[in-house]
Each structure stands twice: as structure tokens, then as C-alpha cells.
Amino acid sequence: MATVLAFDVYGTLIDTHGVVTELEERLAASGKGELAAEFSRRWRDKQLEYSFRRGLMGAYVAFSQCTREALEFTDRALQTRLADVDKDHLMATYARLPAFPEAAAALSRLSAAGVRCVAFSNGTGEAVTGLLDQAGLLEHFETVISVDEVKRFKPDPAVYAHLRNRLEVSPGDTWLISSNPFDVIGARHAGLHAAWVRRSLDAPFDPWAIEPDMTVADLDALAERLG
């Protein structure tokens, strides 16, 4: 059994596309409500791209700034011409995104089995704590560990080393749980175990010859395997 399960937050516990409804409402004013799903996808992709680029440049900023800059880019790329008040509202929505439906019960099951669970995120400690609290998940975690503490972004090896140092555990006793292949590969490269939460059957895994130790469809399946 895993000693510690370190859960990625955005996309694994929290549904980043939970912003689509708000986007539909905000974009409807310009007659572009049908672009909401595409906007959400591009926004998320650009958010991650900006964190990767800043990591390579050594130009760290809080993840929320990457999120805001990605929002601005997507607005320009899709020519949706959102007002500043709409952008502010969407950023506020990002702070109260919903948990995936099975998350709370799966985490409760793991906790009941005596599994140590921590949240491990690109977001700042304050932002992630608030997000998990409003989503009803915070009580299931021993602590929140943020890359902000080392001013790097996943998948930099330094963030996985920081995770282990904070928890005082060996790589072999630490599991990264993530729906993001880049995060899974980063953790495996750093010597950790990793489980990929493959929420869509259409989702491919990067062909890097680095595979997850385990692949599950959702957090219920994870709890079944590790709980």
C-alpha cells in the first residue's frame, strides 16, 4: 500500500472545465456563447503552456497570473472581446470550481483505510486551500503542498523533491495521483510512483517510454485499488 498519496488538484480533484457555464453566459452578450467549451479548453491549455515557459525561463509567478494571462490570450485569439468585469468574474469563478462528483467519497474511503493524503499543486497554498475548502474536499487532506514554496512549476524535478522533503518520505513510498500526463511523467522521472487518472477514454498518454504505475478511470477506481 502507498505510504502517501499526493493528489494533483486542477483537473484531477477539481474540474477546470466547470467554468463553461459561466463562459456561456459571459460570451452570450457578444453572440459567441457557442465558443464556451472551446474557450475553456484553450484557456486551460494556455495556462499550462505559460507555466512551462516560465519554468524554463526561470521567470516564476503565481499560478493565478498564468491563469489570468492565459485568459487574456484566449480572449484575443477567439476575438470574444470580454469586458474587464467579465474577466474578473471568470477569474473569481476559477477560485470556486467544482470537485469531480466522485472525489469526496473516494477520498473519504482512502482516509478511512488509513492512507495519508496530501494535496500537491501548481497553485499557491492559499488559493488551493480555499478552492478545496469551498469544494468540500479540504478535510480529507493532511496538508496542502504548493510549488510556490520553491518557486518552480511541475514537472520540474525540484518540486517533486520538495514534496518528499516536506513529507519526509522516500520516493518509493510516495505516489503522485494526477490526470495530467506531464505530471505523471515528471513524478516517475523523479523516482516517485504515479497513477494516471484517465478521465476520458480518448485521452492519449505521451509516448515517452515512461509509463504510469497504474491507470484508473476515476478516483473511485483509485480508492478500489489503493484503499
CSV table of N, CA and C in Angstrom, one decimal, residues 103-227:
chain,number,residue,atom,x,y,z
A,103,ALA,N,-15.1,12.6,-6.1
A,103,ALA,CA,-13.9,12.9,-5.4
A,103,ALA,C,-14.0,12.8,-3.9
A,104,ALA,N,-15.1,13.4,-3.3
A,104,ALA,CA,-15.2,13.4,-1.8
A,104,ALA,C,-15.4,12.0,-1.3
A,105,ALA,N,-16.2,11.1,-1.9
A,105,ALA,CA,-16.4,9.8,-1.4
A,105,ALA,C,-15.1,8.9,-1.5
A,106,ALA,N,-14.4,9.1,-2.6
A,106,ALA,CA,-13.2,8.3,-2.8
A,106,ALA,C,-12.1,8.7,-1.8
A,107,LEU,N,-12.0,10.0,-1.5
A,107,LEU,CA,-11.0,10.5,-0.5
A,107,LEU,C,-11.4,10.0,0.9
A,108,SER,N,-12.7,10.0,1.1
A,108,SER,CA,-13.2,9.6,2.4
A,108,SER,C,-12.8,8.1,2.6
A,109,ARG,N,-13.0,7.3,1.6
A,109,ARG,CA,-12.7,5.9,1.6
A,109,ARG,C,-11.2,5.7,1.9
A,110,LEU,N,-10.4,6.4,1.2
A,110,LEU,CA,-8.9,6.3,1.4
A,110,LEU,C,-8.5,6.7,2.8
A,111,SER,N,-9.1,7.8,3.3
A,111,SER,CA,-8.8,8.2,4.7
A,111,SER,C,-9.2,7.2,5.7
A,112,ALA,N,-10.4,6.6,5.5
A,112,ALA,CA,-10.9,5.6,6.4
A,112,ALA,C,-10.0,4.3,6.4
A,113,ALA,N,-9.3,4.1,5.3
A,113,ALA,CA,-8.4,3.0,5.2
A,113,ALA,C,-7.0,3.3,5.8
A,114,GLY,N,-6.8,4.5,6.3
A,114,GLY,CA,-5.6,4.9,6.9
A,114,GLY,C,-4.5,5.4,5.9
A,115,VAL,N,-4.9,5.7,4.7
A,115,VAL,CA,-4.0,6.2,3.7
A,115,VAL,C,-3.7,7.7,3.9
A,116,ARG,N,-2.5,8.1,4.0
A,116,ARG,CA,-2.1,9.5,4.1
A,116,ARG,C,-2.4,10.2,2.7
A,117,CYS,N,-3.1,11.3,2.7
A,117,CYS,CA,-3.4,12.0,1.5
A,117,CYS,C,-3.0,13.5,1.7
A,118,VAL,N,-2.3,14.0,0.7
A,118,VAL,CA,-2.0,15.4,0.7
A,118,VAL,C,-2.4,16.0,-0.7
A,119,ALA,N,-2.6,17.3,-0.7
A,119,ALA,CA,-2.8,18.0,-2.0
A,119,ALA,C,-1.5,18.6,-2.5
A,120,PHE,N,-1.2,18.5,-3.7
A,120,PHE,CA,0.1,18.9,-4.3
A,120,PHE,C,-0.2,19.6,-5.6
A,121,SER,N,0.1,20.9,-5.6
A,121,SER,CA,-0.5,21.7,-6.8
A,121,SER,C,0.5,22.8,-7.2
A,122,ASN,N,0.3,23.2,-8.5
A,122,ASN,CA,0.9,24.4,-9.0
A,122,ASN,C,0.4,25.7,-8.4
A,123,GLY,N,-0.8,25.6,-7.9
A,123,GLY,CA,-1.4,26.8,-7.3
A,123,GLY,C,-0.8,27.1,-6.0
A,124,THR,N,-0.9,28.4,-5.5
A,124,THR,CA,-0.4,28.8,-4.2
A,124,THR,C,-1.1,28.1,-3.1
A,125,GLY,N,-0.5,28.0,-2.0
A,125,GLY,CA,-1.1,27.3,-0.8
A,125,GLY,C,-2.5,27.9,-0.5
A,126,GLU,N,-2.5,29.3,-0.5
A,126,GLU,CA,-3.7,30.0,-0.1
A,126,GLU,C,-4.8,29.7,-1.1
A,127,ALA,N,-4.5,29.7,-2.4
A,127,ALA,CA,-5.5,29.5,-3.5
A,127,ALA,C,-6.0,28.1,-3.4
A,128,VAL,N,-5.2,27.1,-3.3
A,128,VAL,CA,-5.6,25.7,-3.3
A,128,VAL,C,-6.4,25.4,-2.0
A,129,THR,N,-6.0,25.9,-0.9
A,129,THR,CA,-6.7,25.7,0.4
A,129,THR,C,-8.1,26.2,0.2
A,130,GLY,N,-8.3,27.4,-0.3
A,130,GLY,CA,-9.6,28.0,-0.5
A,130,GLY,C,-10.4,27.2,-1.5
A,131,LEU,N,-9.8,26.8,-2.6
A,131,LEU,CA,-10.5,26.0,-3.6
A,131,LEU,C,-11.0,24.7,-3.1
A,132,LEU,N,-10.1,24.0,-2.4
A,132,LEU,CA,-10.5,22.7,-1.8
A,132,LEU,C,-11.6,22.8,-0.7
A,133,ASP,N,-11.5,23.9,0.1
A,133,ASP,CA,-12.4,24.1,1.1
A,133,ASP,C,-13.8,24.3,0.6
A,134,GLN,N,-14.0,25.2,-0.4
A,134,GLN,CA,-15.3,25.5,-1.0
A,134,GLN,C,-15.9,24.3,-1.7
A,135,ALA,N,-15.0,23.4,-2.2
A,135,ALA,CA,-15.4,22.2,-2.9
A,135,ALA,C,-15.7,21.1,-2.0
A,136,GLY,N,-15.5,21.3,-0.7
A,136,GLY,CA,-15.8,20.2,0.3
A,136,GLY,C,-14.8,19.1,0.4
A,137,LEU,N,-13.6,19.4,0.0
A,137,LEU,CA,-12.6,18.3,0.0
A,137,LEU,C,-11.4,18.6,1.0
A,138,LEU,N,-11.3,19.7,1.5
A,138,LEU,CA,-10.1,20.1,2.3
A,138,LEU,C,-9.9,19.2,3.5
A,139,GLU,N,-11.0,18.8,4.1
A,139,GLU,CA,-11.0,17.9,5.4
A,139,GLU,C,-10.3,16.6,5.1
A,140,HIS,N,-10.2,16.2,3.9
A,140,HIS,CA,-9.6,14.8,3.6
A,140,HIS,C,-8.1,14.9,3.5
A,141,PHE,N,-7.5,16.0,3.6
A,141,PHE,CA,-6.1,16.1,3.3
A,141,PHE,C,-5.3,16.5,4.6
A,142,GLU,N,-4.1,15.8,4.7
A,142,GLU,CA,-3.2,16.1,5.8
A,142,GLU,C,-2.6,17.5,5.7
A,143,THR,N,-2.3,17.9,4.5
A,143,THR,CA,-1.8,19.2,4.3
A,143,THR,C,-1.9,19.6,2.8
A,144,VAL,N,-1.6,20.8,2.5
A,144,VAL,CA,-1.5,21.3,1.1
A,144,VAL,C,-0.1,21.7,0.8
A,145,ILE,N,0.5,21.1,-0.2
A,145,ILE,CA,1.9,21.4,-0.6
A,145,ILE,C,1.9,22.1,-2.0
A,146,SER,N,2.5,23.3,-2.0
A,146,SER,CA,2.4,24.1,-3.2
A,146,SER,C,3.8,24.3,-3.8
A,147,VAL,N,3.9,24.3,-5.1
A,147,VAL,CA,5.2,24.6,-5.8
A,147,VAL,C,5.6,26.0,-5.5
A,148,ASP,N,4.7,26.9,-5.0
A,148,ASP,CA,5.1,28.2,-4.7
A,148,ASP,C,6.2,28.3,-3.6
A,149,GLU,N,6.3,27.2,-2.9
A,149,GLU,CA,7.3,27.2,-1.8
A,149,GLU,C,8.7,27.1,-2.3
A,150,VAL,N,8.8,26.6,-3.6
A,150,VAL,CA,10.2,26.5,-4.2
A,150,VAL,C,10.3,27.4,-5.5
A,151,LYS,N,9.2,28.1,-5.8
A,151,LYS,CA,9.1,29.0,-7.0
A,151,LYS,C,9.5,28.3,-8.3
A,152,ARG,N,9.0,27.1,-8.4
A,152,ARG,CA,9.1,26.3,-9.7
A,152,ARG,C,7.7,25.7,-10.0
A,153,PHE,N,7.6,25.2,-11.2
A,153,PHE,CA,6.4,24.6,-11.6
A,153,PHE,C,6.6,23.1,-12.0
A,154,LYS,N,5.6,22.3,-11.8
A,154,LYS,CA,5.6,21.0,-12.3
A,154,LYS,C,5.8,21.1,-13.8
A,155,PRO,N,6.6,20.2,-14.5
A,155,PRO,CA,7.2,19.0,-13.9
A,155,PRO,C,8.7,19.1,-13.5
A,156,ASP,N,9.1,20.3,-13.1
A,156,ASP,CA,10.5,20.4,-12.6
A,156,ASP,C,10.8,19.4,-11.5
A,157,PRO,N,11.9,18.7,-11.6
A,157,PRO,CA,12.2,17.7,-10.5
A,157,PRO,C,12.3,18.3,-9.2
A,158,ALA,N,12.6,19.6,-9.1
A,158,ALA,CA,12.7,20.2,-7.8
A,158,ALA,C,11.4,20.2,-7.0
A,159,VAL,N,10.3,20.2,-7.7
A,159,VAL,CA,9.0,20.3,-7.0
A,159,VAL,C,8.7,18.9,-6.4
A,160,TYR,N,9.1,17.9,-7.1
A,160,TYR,CA,8.8,16.5,-6.5
A,160,TYR,C,9.8,16.2,-5.4
A,161,ALA,N,11.0,16.7,-5.4
A,161,ALA,CA,11.9,16.6,-4.3
A,161,ALA,C,11.4,17.4,-3.1
A,162,HIS,N,10.8,18.5,-3.4
A,162,HIS,CA,10.2,19.3,-2.3
A,162,HIS,C,9.1,18.6,-1.6
A,163,LEU,N,8.3,17.9,-2.4
A,163,LEU,CA,7.2,17.1,-1.9
A,163,LEU,C,7.7,16.1,-0.9
A,164,ARG,N,8.7,15.4,-1.3
A,164,ARG,CA,9.3,14.3,-0.5
A,164,ARG,C,9.9,14.9,0.8
A,165,ASN,N,10.6,16.0,0.6
A,165,ASN,CA,11.2,16.6,1.8
A,165,ASN,C,10.2,17.1,2.8
A,166,ARG,N,9.2,17.7,2.3
A,166,ARG,CA,8.1,18.2,3.2
A,166,ARG,C,7.5,17.0,4.0
A,167,LEU,N,7.3,15.9,3.3
A,167,LEU,CA,6.6,14.7,3.9
A,167,LEU,C,7.6,13.8,4.6
A,168,GLU,N,8.9,14.0,4.4
A,168,GLU,CA,9.9,13.2,5.0
A,168,GLU,C,9.7,11.7,4.6
A,169,VAL,N,9.5,11.4,3.3
A,169,VAL,CA,9.3,10.1,2.8
A,169,VAL,C,10.2,9.8,1.7
A,170,SER,N,10.5,8.6,1.4
A,170,SER,CA,11.3,8.2,0.3
A,170,SER,C,10.5,8.2,-1.0
A,171,PRO,N,11.2,8.3,-2.1
A,171,PRO,CA,10.5,8.2,-3.4
A,171,PRO,C,9.6,7.0,-3.6
A,172,GLY,N,10.1,5.9,-3.1
A,172,GLY,CA,9.3,4.6,-3.3
A,172,GLY,C,8.1,4.5,-2.4
A,173,ASP,N,8.0,5.4,-1.5
A,173,ASP,CA,6.8,5.4,-0.6
A,173,ASP,C,5.8,6.6,-0.9
A,174,THR,N,6.1,7.2,-2.1
A,174,THR,CA,5.3,8.4,-2.4
A,174,THR,C,4.6,8.2,-3.8
A,175,TRP,N,3.3,8.4,-3.9
A,175,TRP,CA,2.6,8.2,-5.1
A,175,TRP,C,2.0,9.6,-5.5
A,176,LEU,N,2.2,10.0,-6.8
A,176,LEU,CA,1.6,11.1,-7.4
A,176,LEU,C,0.3,10.7,-8.1
A,177,ILE,N,-0.8,11.3,-7.8
A,177,ILE,CA,-2.1,11.0,-8.4
A,177,ILE,C,-2.5,12.2,-9.3
A,178,SER,N,-2.6,12.0,-10.6
A,178,SER,CA,-2.8,13.1,-11.5
A,178,SER,C,-3.5,12.6,-12.8
A,179,SER,N,-4.3,13.5,-13.3
A,179,SER,CA,-5.0,13.3,-14.6
A,179,SER,C,-4.1,13.9,-15.7
A,180,ASN,N,-3.0,14.6,-15.4
A,180,ASN,CA,-2.2,15.2,-16.3
A,180,ASN,C,-1.0,14.4,-16.7
A,181,PRO,N,-0.8,13.9,-17.9
A,181,PRO,CA,0.3,13.0,-18.2
A,181,PRO,C,1.7,13.7,-17.9
A,182,PHE,N,1.8,15.0,-18.2
A,182,PHE,CA,3.1,15.7,-17.9
A,182,PHE,C,3.5,15.6,-16.4
A,183,ASP,N,2.5,15.6,-15.6
A,183,ASP,CA,2.7,15.5,-14.1
A,183,ASP,C,3.1,14.1,-13.7
A,184,VAL,N,2.4,13.1,-14.3
A,184,VAL,CA,2.7,11.7,-14.1
A,184,VAL,C,4.2,11.4,-14.5
A,185,ILE,N,4.5,11.8,-15.7
A,185,ILE,CA,5.9,11.6,-16.3
A,185,ILE,C,6.9,12.3,-15.4
A,186,GLY,N,6.6,13.5,-15.0
A,186,GLY,CA,7.5,14.2,-14.1
A,186,GLY,C,7.8,13.5,-12.8
A,187,ALA,N,6.7,13.0,-12.2
A,187,ALA,CA,6.9,12.2,-11.0
A,187,ALA,C,7.7,11.0,-11.1
A,188,ARG,N,7.4,10.2,-12.2
A,188,ARG,CA,8.1,9.0,-12.5
A,188,ARG,C,9.6,9.3,-12.8
A,189,HIS,N,9.8,10.3,-13.5
A,189,HIS,CA,11.2,10.7,-13.8
A,189,HIS,C,12.0,11.0,-12.5
A,190,ALA,N,11.2,11.6,-11.5
A,190,ALA,CA,11.9,11.9,-10.2
A,190,ALA,C,11.9,10.8,-9.3
A,191,GLY,N,11.5,9.6,-9.7
A,191,GLY,CA,11.6,8.4,-8.9
A,191,GLY,C,10.4,8.0,-8.0
A,192,LEU,N,9.3,8.8,-8.2
A,192,LEU,CA,8.1,8.5,-7.5
A,192,LEU,C,7.2,7.5,-8.2
A,193,HIS,N,6.3,6.9,-7.5
A,193,HIS,CA,5.3,6.1,-8.1
A,193,HIS,C,4.2,7.1,-8.6
A,194,ALA,N,3.4,6.7,-9.6
A,194,ALA,CA,2.4,7.6,-10.1
A,194,ALA,C,1.2,6.9,-10.7
A,195,ALA,N,0.0,7.4,-10.4
A,195,ALA,CA,-1.2,6.8,-11.0
A,195,ALA,C,-1.8,7.9,-11.9
A,196,TRP,N,-2.2,7.5,-13.1
A,196,TRP,CA,-2.8,8.4,-14.1
A,196,TRP,C,-4.3,8.2,-14.0
A,197,VAL,N,-5.0,9.3,-13.7
A,197,VAL,CA,-6.5,9.3,-13.7
A,197,VAL,C,-6.9,9.6,-15.1
A,198,ARG,N,-7.2,8.6,-15.9
A,198,ARG,CA,-7.6,8.9,-17.3
A,198,ARG,C,-9.1,9.1,-17.4
A,199,ARG,N,-9.5,10.3,-17.3
A,199,ARG,CA,-10.9,10.6,-17.2
A,199,ARG,C,-11.7,10.5,-18.5
A,200,SER,N,-10.9,10.5,-19.6
A,200,SER,CA,-11.6,10.3,-20.9
A,200,SER,C,-10.9,9.1,-21.6
A,201,LEU,N,-11.7,8.2,-22.2
A,201,LEU,CA,-11.1,7.1,-23.0
A,201,LEU,C,-10.3,7.6,-24.2
A,202,ASP,N,-10.6,8.8,-24.6
A,202,ASP,CA,-10.0,9.4,-25.8
A,202,ASP,C,-8.6,10.0,-25.5
A,203,ALA,N,-8.3,10.1,-24.2
A,203,ALA,CA,-7.1,10.8,-23.8
A,203,ALA,C,-5.9,10.0,-24.0
A,204,PRO,N,-4.9,10.4,-24.8
A,204,PRO,CA,-3.7,9.6,-25.0
A,204,PRO,C,-2.7,10.0,-24.0
A,205,PHE,N,-1.7,9.0,-23.8
A,205,PHE,CA,-0.6,9.3,-22.9
A,205,PHE,C,0.6,9.6,-23.7
A,206,ASP,N,1.4,10.5,-23.3
A,206,ASP,CA,2.6,10.9,-24.0
A,206,ASP,C,3.5,9.7,-24.3
A,207,PRO,N,4.0,9.5,-25.5
A,207,PRO,CA,4.8,8.3,-25.9
A,207,PRO,C,6.3,8.5,-25.5
A,208,TRP,N,6.6,8.7,-24.3
A,208,TRP,CA,8.0,9.0,-23.8
A,208,TRP,C,8.7,7.8,-23.2
A,209,ALA,N,8.1,6.6,-23.3
A,209,ALA,CA,8.6,5.4,-22.7
A,209,ALA,C,8.8,5.5,-21.2
A,210,ILE,N,7.9,6.4,-20.7
A,210,ILE,CA,7.8,6.5,-19.2
A,210,ILE,C,6.3,6.3,-18.9
A,211,GLU,N,5.9,5.2,-18.3
A,211,GLU,CA,4.5,4.9,-18.1
A,211,GLU,C,4.1,5.0,-16.6
A,212,PRO,N,2.8,5.3,-16.4
A,212,PRO,CA,2.3,5.3,-15.0
A,212,PRO,C,2.4,3.9,-14.4
A,213,ASP,N,2.5,3.9,-13.1
A,213,ASP,CA,2.5,2.6,-12.4
A,213,ASP,C,1.1,2.0,-12.5
A,214,MET,N,0.1,2.9,-12.6
A,214,MET,CA,-1.3,2.5,-12.5
A,214,MET,C,-2.1,3.5,-13.3
A,215,THR,N,-3.1,3.0,-14.0
A,215,THR,CA,-4.1,3.8,-14.8
A,215,THR,C,-5.5,3.5,-14.3
A,216,VAL,N,-6.2,4.5,-13.9
A,216,VAL,CA,-7.6,4.3,-13.4
A,216,VAL,C,-8.5,5.3,-14.1
A,217,ALA,N,-9.8,5.0,-14.2
A,217,ALA,CA,-10.8,5.8,-14.9
A,217,ALA,C,-11.2,7.0,-14.1
A,218,ASP,N,-11.2,6.9,-12.7
A,218,ASP,CA,-11.6,8.0,-11.9
A,218,ASP,C,-11.1,7.7,-10.5
A,219,LEU,N,-11.4,8.5,-9.5
A,219,LEU,CA,-10.9,8.4,-8.1
A,219,LEU,C,-11.6,7.2,-7.4
A,220,ASP,N,-12.8,6.9,-7.8
A,220,ASP,CA,-13.4,5.7,-7.2
A,220,ASP,C,-12.5,4.4,-7.5
A,221,ALA,N,-12.1,4.3,-8.7
A,221,ALA,CA,-11.3,3.2,-9.2
A,221,ALA,C,-9.9,3.2,-8.4
A,222,LEU,N,-9.4,4.4,-8.2
A,222,LEU,CA,-8.2,4.5,-7.4
A,222,LEU,C,-8.4,4.0,-6.0
A,223,ALA,N,-9.5,4.4,-5.3
A,223,ALA,CA,-9.7,4.0,-4.0
A,223,ALA,C,-9.9,2.5,-3.9
A,224,GLU,N,-10.5,1.9,-4.9
A,224,GLU,CA,-10.7,0.5,-5.0
A,224,GLU,C,-9.3,-0.2,-5.0
A,225,ARG,N,-8.4,0.4,-5.7
A,225,ARG,CA,-7.1,-0.2,-5.9
A,225,ARG,C,-6.2,0.0,-4.7
A,226,LEU,N,-6.2,1.2,-4.1
A,226,LEU,CA,-5.3,1.6,-3.0
A,226,LEU,C,-5.9,1.7,-1.7
A,227,GLY,N,-7.2,1.7,-1.6
A,227,GLY,CA,-7.9,1.9,-0.3
A,227,GLY,C,-7.9,0.6,0.6
